[in-house]
mmCIF file of C-alpha atoms and ligand atoms in Angstrom:
data_model
loop_
_atom_site.group_PDB
_atom_site.id
_atom_site.type_symbol
_atom_site.label_atom_id
_atom_site.label_comp_id
_atom_site.label_asym_id
_atom_site.label_seq_id
_atom_site.Cartn_x
_atom_site.Cartn_y
_atom_site.Cartn_z
ATOM 1 C CA MET A 1366 107.219 -52.845 146.057
ATOM 2 C CA SER A 1367 105.953 -53.986 142.666
ATOM 3 C CA ILE A 1368 107.254 -51.191 140.450
ATOM 4 C CA THR A 1369 110.423 -52.068 138.577
ATOM 5 C CA PRO A 1370 113.626 -50.048 139.042
ATOM 6 C CA LEU A 1371 113.385 -49.110 135.338
ATOM 7 C CA MET A 1372 110.231 -46.993 135.096
ATOM 8 C CA PRO A 1373 107.788 -49.340 133.333
ATOM 9 C CA VAL A 1374 106.781 -47.094 130.413
ATOM 10 C CA TYR A 1375 107.969 -49.487 127.682
ATOM 11 C CA PRO A 1376 106.516 -52.913 126.846
ATOM 12 C CA ARG A 1377 109.973 -54.509 126.812
ATOM 13 C CA CYS A 1378 110.252 -57.920 125.156
ATOM 14 C CA ALA A 1379 112.341 -60.924 126.215
ATOM 15 C CA PHE A 1380 115.208 -60.145 123.804
ATOM 16 C CA ARG A 1381 118.064 -58.530 125.734
ATOM 17 C CA PRO A 1382 120.838 -57.311 123.412
ATOM 18 C CA VAL A 1383 124.298 -57.055 124.918
ATOM 19 C CA LYS A 1384 126.558 -56.624 121.887
ATOM 20 C CA GLY A 1385 126.397 -55.180 118.398
ATOM 21 C CA ASP A 1386 128.278 -56.504 115.392
ATOM 22 C CA HIS A 1387 127.805 -54.415 112.227
ATOM 23 C CA CYS A 1388 124.229 -55.221 111.085
ATOM 24 C CA HIS A 1389 123.592 -57.853 113.773
ATOM 25 C CA LEU A 1390 122.799 -57.777 117.474
ATOM 26 C CA ILE A 1391 123.764 -60.489 119.926
ATOM 27 C CA GLY A 1392 121.473 -61.294 122.828
ATOM 28 C CA GLU A 1393 122.282 -62.147 126.432
ATOM 29 C CA ASP A 1394 121.767 -65.808 125.460
ATOM 30 C CA GLY A 1395 124.373 -65.550 122.674
ATOM 31 C CA GLN A 1396 121.887 -65.667 119.759
ATOM 32 C CA ARG A 1397 122.520 -63.454 116.682
ATOM 33 C CA TYR A 1398 119.734 -61.274 115.281
ATOM 34 C CA LEU A 1399 119.651 -59.452 111.941
ATOM 35 C CA ASP A 1400 118.953 -55.839 112.851
ATOM 36 C CA PHE A 1401 116.608 -54.121 110.382
ATOM 37 C CA ALA A 1402 115.350 -51.841 113.147
ATOM 38 C CA ALA A 1403 118.678 -50.128 113.924
ATOM 39 C CA GLY A 1404 117.524 -48.707 117.251
ATOM 40 C CA ILE A 1405 114.556 -47.243 115.331
ATOM 41 C CA ALA A 1406 116.419 -45.647 112.431
ATOM 42 C CA VAL A 1407 119.354 -44.541 114.594
ATOM 43 C CA ASN A 1408 122.385 -46.796 113.996
ATOM 44 C CA ILE A 1409 122.881 -45.728 110.382
ATOM 45 C CA LEU A 1410 126.504 -46.968 110.322
ATOM 46 C CA GLY A 1411 125.482 -50.236 111.955
ATOM 47 C CA HIS A 1412 126.892 -51.285 115.312
ATOM 48 C CA SER A 1413 130.603 -51.337 116.169
ATOM 49 C CA HIS A 1414 131.626 -48.944 113.368
ATOM 50 C CA LYS A 1415 135.381 -48.402 113.712
ATOM 51 C CA GLY A 1416 135.389 -44.760 112.595
ATOM 52 C CA LEU A 1417 132.616 -43.788 114.998
ATOM 53 C CA ILE A 1418 134.127 -45.711 117.918
ATOM 54 C CA GLY A 1419 137.571 -44.225 117.291
ATOM 55 C CA ALA A 1420 136.227 -40.672 117.099
ATOM 56 C CA ILE A 1421 134.316 -41.062 120.377
ATOM 57 C CA GLN A 1422 137.291 -42.702 122.121
ATOM 58 C CA ARG A 1423 139.743 -40.015 121.012
ATOM 59 C CA GLN A 1424 137.397 -37.185 121.961
ATOM 60 C CA ALA A 1425 136.532 -38.770 125.329
ATOM 61 C CA GLU A 1426 140.237 -38.788 126.158
ATOM 62 C CA THR A 1427 140.660 -35.180 125.012
ATOM 63 C CA LEU A 1428 137.600 -33.225 126.166
ATOM 64 C CA MET A 1429 134.108 -34.516 126.834
ATOM 65 C CA HIS A 1430 132.008 -31.628 127.982
ATOM 66 C CA VAL A 1431 132.372 -27.899 128.518
ATOM 67 C CA SER A 1432 129.849 -25.106 128.922
ATOM 68 C CA ASN A 1433 128.189 -23.475 125.942
ATOM 69 C CA LEU A 1434 129.396 -20.197 127.453
ATOM 70 C CA TYR A 1435 132.810 -20.947 125.870
ATOM 71 C CA GLY A 1436 133.810 -20.868 122.243
ATOM 72 C CA SER A 1437 133.216 -24.168 120.452
ATOM 73 C CA PRO A 1438 135.620 -25.104 117.658
ATOM 74 C CA GLN A 1439 133.973 -28.563 117.615
ATOM 75 C CA GLY A 1440 130.458 -27.164 117.237
ATOM 76 C CA GLU A 1441 131.485 -24.601 114.631
ATOM 77 C CA SER A 1442 133.111 -27.285 112.546
ATOM 78 C CA LEU A 1443 130.103 -29.652 112.444
ATOM 79 C CA ALA A 1444 127.586 -26.806 112.062
ATOM 80 C CA SER A 1445 129.561 -25.389 109.110
ATOM 81 C CA ARG A 1446 129.583 -28.741 107.373
ATOM 82 C CA ILE A 1447 125.812 -29.166 107.840
ATOM 83 C CA VAL A 1448 125.196 -25.602 106.629
ATOM 84 C CA ASP A 1449 127.278 -26.318 103.504
ATOM 85 C CA LEU A 1450 125.217 -29.428 102.710
ATOM 86 C CA THR A 1451 121.735 -27.994 103.307
ATOM 87 C CA PHE A 1452 119.295 -25.082 103.043
ATOM 88 C CA ALA A 1453 120.325 -23.930 106.514
ATOM 89 C CA ASP A 1454 122.422 -20.949 107.586
ATOM 90 C CA THR A 1455 122.579 -21.859 111.265
ATOM 91 C CA VAL A 1456 122.301 -24.891 113.574
ATOM 92 C CA PHE A 1457 121.367 -25.447 117.236
ATOM 93 C CA PHE A 1458 122.550 -28.817 118.590
ATOM 94 C CA THR A 1459 120.384 -30.852 120.973
ATOM 95 C CA ASN A 1460 120.575 -34.276 122.621
ATOM 96 C CA SER A 1461 117.420 -35.799 121.144
ATOM 97 C CA GLY A 1462 114.726 -35.540 118.509
ATOM 98 C CA ALA A 1463 112.059 -34.079 120.775
ATOM 99 C CA GLU A 1464 114.456 -31.323 121.817
ATOM 100 C CA ALA A 1465 115.227 -30.573 118.166
ATOM 101 C CA VAL A 1466 111.498 -30.287 117.399
ATOM 102 C CA GLU A 1467 111.037 -28.188 120.542
ATOM 103 C CA CYS A 1468 113.727 -25.783 119.297
ATOM 104 C CA ALA A 1469 112.066 -25.739 115.864
ATOM 105 C CA ILE A 1470 108.702 -24.804 117.418
ATOM 106 C CA LYS A 1471 110.333 -22.041 119.468
ATOM 107 C CA THR A 1472 112.210 -20.747 116.413
ATOM 108 C CA ALA A 1473 108.952 -20.526 114.407
ATOM 109 C CA ARG A 1474 107.181 -18.659 117.190
ATOM 110 C CA ALA A 1475 110.146 -16.350 117.778
ATOM 111 C CA TYR A 1476 110.277 -15.497 114.056
ATOM 112 C CA HIS A 1477 106.884 -13.828 114.306
ATOM 113 C CA SER A 1478 107.289 -12.508 117.840
ATOM 114 C CA HIS A 1479 110.539 -10.779 116.899
ATOM 115 C CA VAL A 1480 108.628 -8.258 114.752
ATOM 116 C CA GLY A 1481 105.799 -7.842 117.261
ATOM 117 C CA ASN A 1482 103.440 -10.515 115.948
ATOM 118 C CA ASP A 1483 103.079 -12.409 119.226
ATOM 119 C CA HIS A 1484 99.628 -13.582 118.157
ATOM 120 C CA LYS A 1485 101.133 -15.718 115.373
ATOM 121 C CA TYR A 1486 102.000 -18.707 117.528
ATOM 122 C CA GLU A 1487 99.925 -21.492 116.047
ATOM 123 C CA LEU A 1488 101.438 -24.330 114.048
ATOM 124 C CA ILE A 1489 99.298 -26.391 111.713
ATOM 125 C CA THR A 1490 100.288 -30.046 112.235
ATOM 126 C CA PHE A 1491 99.093 -33.316 110.722
ATOM 127 C CA LYS A 1492 97.107 -36.309 111.907
ATOM 128 C CA ASN A 1493 99.049 -39.408 112.962
ATOM 129 C CA ALA A 1494 102.270 -37.404 113.160
ATOM 130 C CA PHE A 1495 104.874 -38.174 115.792
ATOM 131 C CA HIS A 1496 107.100 -35.400 117.068
ATOM 132 C CA GLY A 1497 108.390 -36.705 120.412
ATOM 133 C CA ARG A 1498 107.303 -37.110 124.027
ATOM 134 C CA THR A 1499 107.806 -33.713 125.661
ATOM 135 C CA MET A 1500 104.754 -31.591 126.482
ATOM 136 C CA ALA A 1501 105.180 -29.389 123.390
ATOM 137 C CA THR A 1502 105.818 -32.291 121.048
ATOM 138 C CA ILE A 1503 102.893 -34.421 122.296
ATOM 139 C CA SER A 1504 100.726 -31.324 121.959
ATOM 140 C CA ALA A 1505 101.836 -31.076 118.320
ATOM 141 C CA SER A 1506 100.430 -34.562 117.642
ATOM 142 C CA ASN A 1507 96.732 -35.474 117.527
ATOM 143 C CA GLN A 1508 97.257 -38.921 119.050
ATOM 144 C CA ASP A 1509 95.029 -39.288 122.113
ATOM 145 C CA LYS A 1510 97.023 -42.241 123.447
ATOM 146 C CA MET A 1511 100.001 -39.931 123.980
ATOM 147 C CA HIS A 1512 97.867 -37.233 125.654
ATOM 148 C CA LYS A 1513 95.995 -39.336 128.192
ATOM 149 C CA GLY A 1514 97.012 -38.439 131.724
ATOM 150 C CA PHE A 1515 99.056 -35.410 130.700
ATOM 151 C CA LEU A 1516 96.458 -32.706 130.139
ATOM 152 C CA PRO A 1517 96.316 -29.782 129.712
ATOM 153 C CA LEU A 1518 98.258 -29.711 126.469
ATOM 154 C CA LEU A 1519 100.275 -26.749 125.291
ATOM 155 C CA ALA A 1520 98.093 -24.396 123.244
ATOM 156 C CA GLY A 1521 98.878 -23.481 119.664
ATOM 157 C CA PHE A 1522 98.529 -26.565 117.477
ATOM 158 C CA LYS A 1523 95.822 -27.262 114.941
ATOM 159 C CA TYR A 1524 95.617 -30.781 113.487
ATOM 160 C CA VAL A 1525 94.549 -31.425 109.927
ATOM 161 C CA GLU A 1526 94.593 -34.464 107.623
ATOM 162 C CA PHE A 1527 98.072 -35.472 106.416
ATOM 163 C CA ASP A 1528 98.766 -34.974 102.709
ATOM 164 C CA ASP A 1529 95.588 -32.892 102.296
ATOM 165 C CA LEU A 1530 96.647 -29.518 100.912
ATOM 166 C CA GLU A 1531 93.136 -28.046 100.883
ATOM 167 C CA ALA A 1532 92.724 -28.865 104.590
ATOM 168 C CA ALA A 1533 96.071 -27.234 105.379
ATOM 169 C CA LYS A 1534 95.104 -24.130 103.426
ATOM 170 C CA ALA A 1535 91.687 -23.902 105.085
ATOM 171 C CA ALA A 1536 93.307 -24.083 108.533
ATOM 172 C CA ILE A 1537 95.351 -20.892 108.015
ATOM 173 C CA GLY A 1538 94.103 -18.060 110.212
ATOM 174 C CA PRO A 1539 95.286 -14.832 111.840
ATOM 175 C CA ASN A 1540 97.238 -16.776 114.516
ATOM 176 C CA THR A 1541 99.040 -19.157 112.184
ATOM 177 C CA ALA A 1542 102.834 -19.241 112.537
ATOM 178 C CA GLY A 1543 103.498 -22.040 110.069
ATOM 179 C CA PHE A 1544 103.296 -25.743 109.286
ATOM 180 C CA LEU A 1545 105.071 -28.569 111.112
ATOM 181 C CA VAL A 1546 105.243 -31.753 109.055
ATOM 182 C CA GLU A 1547 107.172 -34.993 108.555
ATOM 183 C CA PRO A 1548 107.874 -35.329 104.798
ATOM 184 C CA VAL A 1549 107.666 -39.090 105.386
ATOM 185 C CA GLN A 1550 105.603 -39.989 108.452
ATOM 186 C CA GLY A 1551 107.609 -42.551 110.427
ATOM 187 C CA GLU A 1552 105.715 -43.777 113.513
ATOM 188 C CA GLY A 1553 102.530 -43.058 111.576
ATOM 189 C CA GLY A 1554 103.358 -45.967 109.260
ATOM 190 C CA ILE A 1555 105.953 -44.874 106.640
ATOM 191 C CA ARG A 1556 103.684 -42.576 104.706
ATOM 192 C CA PRO A 1557 105.506 -40.281 102.256
ATOM 193 C CA ALA A 1558 103.810 -36.961 101.557
ATOM 194 C CA SER A 1559 102.960 -36.337 97.909
ATOM 195 C CA ASP A 1560 104.880 -33.910 95.728
ATOM 196 C CA GLU A 1561 101.873 -31.615 95.357
ATOM 197 C CA PHE A 1562 101.396 -31.486 99.125
ATOM 198 C CA MET A 1563 104.966 -30.503 99.963
ATOM 199 C CA LYS A 1564 105.224 -28.019 97.102
ATOM 200 C CA GLY A 1565 101.804 -26.652 98.067
ATOM 201 C CA LEU A 1566 102.816 -26.102 101.706
ATOM 202 C CA ARG A 1567 105.918 -24.245 100.529
ATOM 203 C CA ALA A 1568 103.805 -22.023 98.285
ATOM 204 C CA LEU A 1569 101.270 -21.331 101.070
ATOM 205 C CA ALA A 1570 104.088 -20.494 103.489
ATOM 206 C CA ASP A 1571 105.579 -18.045 100.984
ATOM 207 C CA GLU A 1572 102.224 -16.460 100.247
ATOM 208 C CA HIS A 1573 101.270 -15.927 103.920
ATOM 209 C CA ASP A 1574 104.742 -15.381 105.437
ATOM 210 C CA LEU A 1575 104.562 -18.636 107.406
ATOM 211 C CA MET A 1576 107.348 -20.940 108.544
ATOM 212 C CA LEU A 1577 107.621 -24.331 106.849
ATOM 213 C CA VAL A 1578 109.010 -26.506 109.645
ATOM 214 C CA LEU A 1579 110.035 -30.067 108.757
ATOM 215 C CA ASP A 1580 110.433 -32.862 111.276
ATOM 216 C CA GLU A 1581 113.116 -34.992 109.627
ATOM 217 C CA VAL A 1582 114.154 -36.697 112.847
ATOM 218 C CA GLN A 1583 113.378 -40.102 111.299
ATOM 219 C CA CYS A 1584 113.360 -39.508 107.518
ATOM 220 C CA GLY A 1585 116.407 -37.228 107.364
ATOM 221 C CA TYR A 1586 120.149 -37.778 107.360
ATOM 222 C CA ALA A 1587 120.578 -40.076 104.346
ATOM 223 C CA ARG A 1588 117.753 -42.442 105.396
ATOM 224 C CA THR A 1589 115.720 -41.936 102.198
ATOM 225 C CA GLY A 1590 118.733 -41.782 99.874
ATOM 226 C CA LYS A 1591 118.922 -37.985 99.933
ATOM 227 C CA PHE A 1592 120.750 -36.133 102.682
ATOM 228 C CA PHE A 1593 117.394 -34.722 103.782
ATOM 229 C CA ALA A 1594 114.015 -35.904 102.508
ATOM 230 C CA TYR A 1595 112.936 -32.402 101.409
ATOM 231 C CA GLU A 1596 115.362 -32.756 98.493
ATOM 232 C CA HIS A 1597 113.006 -35.344 96.952
ATOM 233 C CA TYR A 1598 110.360 -32.641 96.660
ATOM 234 C CA GLY A 1599 112.415 -29.848 95.089
ATOM 235 C CA ILE A 1600 111.627 -27.492 97.962
ATOM 236 C CA GLU A 1601 113.480 -26.085 100.968
ATOM 237 C CA PRO A 1602 112.100 -25.572 104.470
ATOM 238 C CA ASP A 1603 112.659 -22.578 106.757
ATOM 239 C CA ILE A 1604 113.356 -24.725 109.814
ATOM 240 C CA LEU A 1605 114.169 -28.439 110.178
ATOM 241 C CA ALA A 1606 114.551 -30.824 113.111
ATOM 242 C CA SER A 1607 117.092 -33.638 112.776
ATOM 243 C CA ALA A 1608 118.163 -36.403 115.181
ATOM 244 C CA LYS A 1609 118.211 -40.242 115.193
ATOM 245 C CA GLY A 1610 120.750 -41.027 112.416
ATOM 246 C CA ILE A 1611 122.757 -37.821 112.902
ATOM 247 C CA GLY A 1612 124.730 -39.293 115.841
ATOM 248 C CA GLY A 1613 124.783 -42.890 114.578
ATOM 249 C CA GLY A 1614 123.790 -44.033 118.072
ATOM 250 C CA PHE A 1615 125.313 -41.231 120.112
ATOM 251 C CA PRO A 1616 122.556 -38.971 121.539
ATOM 252 C CA LEU A 1617 122.516 -35.982 119.178
ATOM 253 C CA GLY A 1618 119.923 -33.806 117.475
ATOM 254 C CA ALA A 1619 119.923 -30.522 115.611
ATOM 255 C CA CYS A 1620 117.584 -27.699 114.721
ATOM 256 C CA LEU A 1621 118.514 -26.159 111.365
ATOM 257 C CA ALA A 1622 117.204 -22.795 110.159
ATOM 258 C CA THR A 1623 117.712 -20.116 107.570
ATOM 259 C CA GLU A 1624 119.035 -16.767 108.734
ATOM 260 C CA LYS A 1625 115.603 -15.254 108.151
ATOM 261 C CA ALA A 1626 113.755 -17.956 110.123
ATOM 262 C CA ALA A 1627 116.199 -17.671 113.033
ATOM 263 C CA ARG A 1628 115.809 -13.927 113.420
ATOM 264 C CA GLY A 1629 114.188 -14.319 116.844
ATOM 265 C CA MET A 1630 116.745 -16.762 118.230
ATOM 266 C CA VAL A 1631 119.060 -14.194 119.746
ATOM 267 C CA ILE A 1632 121.279 -14.334 122.829
ATOM 268 C CA GLY A 1633 119.451 -15.628 125.883
ATOM 269 C CA THR A 1634 116.421 -17.059 124.064
ATOM 270 C CA HIS A 1635 117.384 -20.739 124.108
ATOM 271 C CA GLY A 1636 119.947 -23.120 125.508
ATOM 272 C CA SER A 1637 120.989 -26.621 126.521
ATOM 273 C CA THR A 1638 123.660 -27.669 128.997
ATOM 274 C CA TYR A 1639 124.826 -30.700 127.035
ATOM 275 C CA GLY A 1640 123.696 -29.656 123.556
ATOM 276 C CA GLY A 1641 126.597 -29.698 121.099
ATOM 277 C CA ASN A 1642 129.261 -30.799 123.568
ATOM 278 C CA PRO A 1643 132.630 -31.877 122.126
ATOM 279 C CA LEU A 1644 131.907 -35.606 122.523
ATOM 280 C CA ALA A 1645 128.623 -35.364 120.602
ATOM 281 C CA MET A 1646 130.301 -33.236 117.933
ATOM 282 C CA ALA A 1647 133.024 -35.843 117.440
ATOM 283 C CA ALA A 1648 130.357 -38.518 116.929
ATOM 284 C CA GLY A 1649 128.475 -36.250 114.524
ATOM 285 C CA GLU A 1650 131.610 -35.551 112.491
ATOM 286 C CA ALA A 1651 132.405 -39.274 112.215
ATOM 287 C CA VAL A 1652 128.892 -40.041 110.955
ATOM 288 C CA LEU A 1653 128.967 -37.173 108.480
ATOM 289 C CA ASP A 1654 132.374 -38.317 107.188
ATOM 290 C CA VAL A 1655 130.643 -41.489 106.017
ATOM 291 C CA VAL A 1656 127.186 -40.347 104.885
ATOM 292 C CA GLY A 1657 127.665 -36.755 103.707
ATOM 293 C CA ASN A 1658 128.558 -37.479 100.082
ATOM 294 C CA GLU A 1659 126.708 -38.352 96.879
ATOM 295 C CA GLU A 1660 128.383 -41.738 96.538
ATOM 296 C CA PHE A 1661 127.006 -42.933 99.878
ATOM 297 C CA LEU A 1662 123.547 -41.523 99.148
ATOM 298 C CA ALA A 1663 123.486 -43.263 95.757
ATOM 299 C CA GLN A 1664 124.340 -46.539 97.505
ATOM 300 C CA VAL A 1665 121.414 -46.035 99.934
ATOM 301 C CA ARG A 1666 119.094 -45.511 96.948
ATOM 302 C CA THR A 1667 120.450 -48.626 95.233
ATOM 303 C CA MET A 1668 120.002 -50.818 98.310
ATOM 304 C CA GLY A 1669 116.584 -49.278 98.953
ATOM 305 C CA ASP A 1670 115.480 -50.091 95.398
ATOM 306 C CA LYS A 1671 116.751 -53.662 95.707
ATOM 307 C CA LEU A 1672 115.083 -54.280 99.058
ATOM 308 C CA ARG A 1673 111.848 -52.739 97.843
ATOM 309 C CA ALA A 1674 111.795 -54.799 94.624
ATOM 310 C CA ARG A 1675 112.352 -58.006 96.604
ATOM 311 C CA LEU A 1676 109.616 -57.087 99.069
ATOM 312 C CA GLU A 1677 107.123 -56.183 96.368
ATOM 313 C CA GLN A 1678 107.696 -59.483 94.641
ATOM 314 C CA PHE A 1679 107.498 -61.373 97.933
ATOM 315 C CA ILE A 1680 104.291 -59.954 99.412
ATOM 316 C CA GLY A 1681 102.336 -61.330 96.423
ATOM 317 C CA ASN A 1682 102.857 -64.800 97.936
ATOM 318 C CA TYR A 1683 100.792 -63.848 100.991
ATOM 319 C CA PRO A 1684 97.900 -61.649 99.876
ATOM 320 C CA GLU A 1685 96.110 -62.561 103.122
ATOM 321 C CA LEU A 1686 98.928 -60.986 105.175
ATOM 322 C CA PHE A 1687 100.390 -58.098 103.194
ATOM 323 C CA GLU A 1688 98.840 -55.204 101.324
ATOM 324 C CA GLU A 1689 101.550 -52.885 100.002
ATOM 325 C CA VAL A 1690 105.133 -51.677 100.330
ATOM 326 C CA ARG A 1691 105.769 -47.966 100.735
ATOM 327 C CA GLY A 1692 108.500 -45.512 101.644
ATOM 328 C CA LYS A 1693 111.675 -44.067 100.178
ATOM 329 C CA GLY A 1694 115.258 -45.313 100.179
ATOM 330 C CA LEU A 1695 115.943 -47.451 103.249
ATOM 331 C CA MET A 1696 112.853 -46.183 105.067
ATOM 332 C CA LEU A 1697 110.354 -48.837 104.054
ATOM 333 C CA GLY A 1698 107.045 -50.003 105.463
ATOM 334 C CA VAL A 1699 104.855 -52.981 104.667
ATOM 335 C CA LYS A 1700 101.170 -52.469 105.278
ATOM 336 C CA MET A 1701 99.593 -55.611 106.710
ATOM 337 C CA LYS A 1702 96.078 -56.972 106.735
ATOM 338 C CA VAL A 1703 96.586 -58.206 110.293
ATOM 339 C CA GLU A 1704 97.898 -56.469 113.427
ATOM 340 C CA PRO A 1705 101.652 -56.027 112.719
ATOM 341 C CA ARG A 1706 102.805 -56.246 116.349
ATOM 342 C CA GLY A 1707 102.301 -60.018 116.455
ATOM 343 C CA PHE A 1708 104.202 -60.466 113.208
ATOM 344 C CA VAL A 1709 107.112 -58.319 114.393
ATOM 345 C CA ALA A 1710 107.296 -60.391 117.612
ATOM 346 C CA HIS A 1711 107.112 -63.619 115.587
ATOM 347 C CA LEU A 1712 109.990 -62.559 113.304
ATOM 348 C CA ARG A 1713 112.047 -61.591 116.337
ATOM 349 C CA ASP A 1714 111.358 -64.563 118.585
ATOM 350 C CA ASN A 1715 111.298 -67.342 115.994
ATOM 351 C CA HIS A 1716 113.477 -66.077 113.151
ATOM 352 C CA GLN A 1717 115.951 -63.707 114.854
ATOM 353 C CA LEU A 1718 114.914 -60.833 112.599
ATOM 354 C CA LEU A 1719 114.413 -57.368 114.091
ATOM 355 C CA THR A 1720 111.857 -54.995 112.531
ATOM 356 C CA VAL A 1721 109.592 -52.326 114.100
ATOM 357 C CA SER A 1722 105.833 -52.018 114.085
ATOM 358 C CA GLY A 1723 104.251 -48.693 113.206
ATOM 359 C CA GLY A 1724 100.881 -47.000 112.844
ATOM 360 C CA ASP A 1725 98.402 -47.747 110.061
ATOM 361 C CA SER A 1726 99.009 -51.537 110.404
ATOM 362 C CA THR A 1727 102.559 -51.389 109.057
ATOM 363 C CA PHE A 1728 105.833 -52.905 110.045
ATOM 364 C CA ARG A 1729 108.888 -50.802 109.383
ATOM 365 C CA LEU A 1730 112.264 -51.640 107.900
ATOM 366 C CA VAL A 1731 114.812 -49.003 108.852
ATOM 367 C CA PRO A 1732 118.088 -50.978 108.675
ATOM 368 C CA PRO A 1733 121.603 -49.613 109.028
ATOM 369 C CA LEU A 1734 122.365 -47.656 105.828
ATOM 370 C CA VAL A 1735 125.489 -49.775 105.331
ATOM 371 C CA ILE A 1736 123.679 -53.041 104.484
ATOM 372 C CA ASP A 1737 124.924 -54.959 101.454
ATOM 373 C CA ASP A 1738 123.420 -57.591 99.137
ATOM 374 C CA GLY A 1739 124.235 -60.334 101.657
ATOM 375 C CA HIS A 1740 122.100 -58.631 104.317
ATOM 376 C CA VAL A 1741 119.198 -58.289 101.877
ATOM 377 C CA GLU A 1742 119.487 -62.031 101.107
ATOM 378 C CA GLU A 1743 119.566 -62.910 104.786
ATOM 379 C CA PHE A 1744 116.618 -60.603 105.420
ATOM 380 C CA MET A 1745 114.533 -62.180 102.660
ATOM 381 C CA GLU A 1746 115.330 -65.699 103.898
ATOM 382 C CA ARG A 1747 114.287 -64.875 107.449
ATOM 383 C CA LEU A 1748 111.208 -62.970 106.297
ATOM 384 C CA SER A 1749 110.127 -65.816 103.984
ATOM 385 C CA ALA A 1750 110.510 -68.392 106.729
ATOM 386 C CA GLY A 1751 108.758 -66.060 109.153
ATOM 387 C CA ALA A 1752 105.795 -65.398 106.863
ATOM 388 C CA ALA A 1753 105.407 -69.116 106.130
ATOM 389 C CA SER A 1754 105.352 -70.138 109.805
ATOM 390 C CA PHE A 1755 103.175 -67.139 110.715
ATOM 391 C CA ALA A 1756 100.649 -67.934 107.985
ATOM 392 C CA VAL A 1757 100.381 -71.522 109.265
ATOM 393 C CA ALA A 1758 99.957 -70.339 112.856
ATOM 394 C CA GLU A 1759 97.272 -67.837 111.754
ATOM 395 C CA VAL A 1760 95.238 -70.578 110.060
ATOM 396 C CA GLN A 1761 95.336 -72.877 113.127
HETATM 397 C C1 PLP B 2022 111.788 -40.365 117.049
HETATM 398 C C2 PLP B 2022 111.128 -39.129 116.552
HETATM 399 C C3 PLP B 2022 111.059 -37.953 117.340
HETATM 400 C C4 PLP B 2022 111.522 -37.912 118.779
HETATM 401 O O1 PLP B 2022 112.878 -38.176 118.926
HETATM 402 P P1 PLP B 2022 113.458 -38.551 120.395
HETATM 403 O O2 PLP B 2022 114.938 -38.637 120.172
HETATM 404 O O3 PLP B 2022 112.822 -39.830 120.801
HETATM 405 O O4 PLP B 2022 113.078 -37.437 121.299
HETATM 406 C C5 PLP B 2022 110.511 -36.829 116.779
HETATM 407 N N1 PLP B 2022 110.049 -36.833 115.518
HETATM 408 C C6 PLP B 2022 110.093 -37.929 114.731
HETATM 409 C C7 PLP B 2022 109.587 -37.848 113.335
HETATM 410 C C8 PLP B 2022 110.615 -39.114 115.229
HETATM 411 O O5 PLP B 2022 110.632 -40.215 114.467
#
């Protein structure tokens, strides 16, 4: 047999982390790595956070899982807190980002179906978006590399250019249910939507009775220095998918909606065996205890500004490697003039610095949101050394 016991769908590298220590990871060989990838924007409290560990330990000893057929004091508590902090009136908890987007897609369709408009099932989505790996969520993305081998796709998605309001408007037809968009594209290469685009989508949705569905799985939950990224744009969505940071490393996602948008999500329409179980809720509460306040968000903005300023100054030293810095808060991307994958591997293997490559020739910095000035210094030292040795290697 040549297939590996772990299904070989990931190009796994030689680094094998076995322990986390705040903003560092320690490999099987004992080496320490600075973690500015954070499990791809997940470990927002860093690794080994005492509050999160304690909450999970206590809840594991008390009650881990029960059926969603029973009353859920744990779910009600976390949902109420999220409702208080956001546009939403109601929350469905999931175990992952793709499931949260899946619930968001179903909620948008059910909104129209509920009043007899079953033909309004189509979501307008945007090129280079990433929404997850289930059949519905790969169908929502235009990326051929995710489709190959899995056809036929689910019907009901129309792809248009990201950040192009005229294209979005032109795509509206009799079957349109709404828009599904990442306010800041993550996998697509840290591309923030413009103000006009987001405000324009909101206005089009209002005008045509469409659902504005945001995928904030990566850009939400304090990542950009606001609790959710839509707050940067002075608009509110009808439906929003959250995950990644929301559990701080515990598998958790959520689909948020207004009362109006959720009118079709009545008893029997949706479900999840594990979704919102007491253990996940305890993790979610512990994360929210830390990040759900203005003081924490202001600190994320401050650190984001510092990191960005340092990066902008730095990339000028290597005009042959780097083009621009973009993003919001601690969701930053550096567009490169060379293939970023090799650079990310170089930083990891030779300078013990973890970053993530993304689309549009970028490498992403999505560190724990609890980094301090010392981590920024360490990051800049490792990046400087990495760029210098990489530039030499490139020339040879
Ligand atoms: C990661 C991601 C998803 C999918 O989340 P999973 O937990 O991997 O299912 C969906 N949308 C966006 C924007 C993401 O970044």
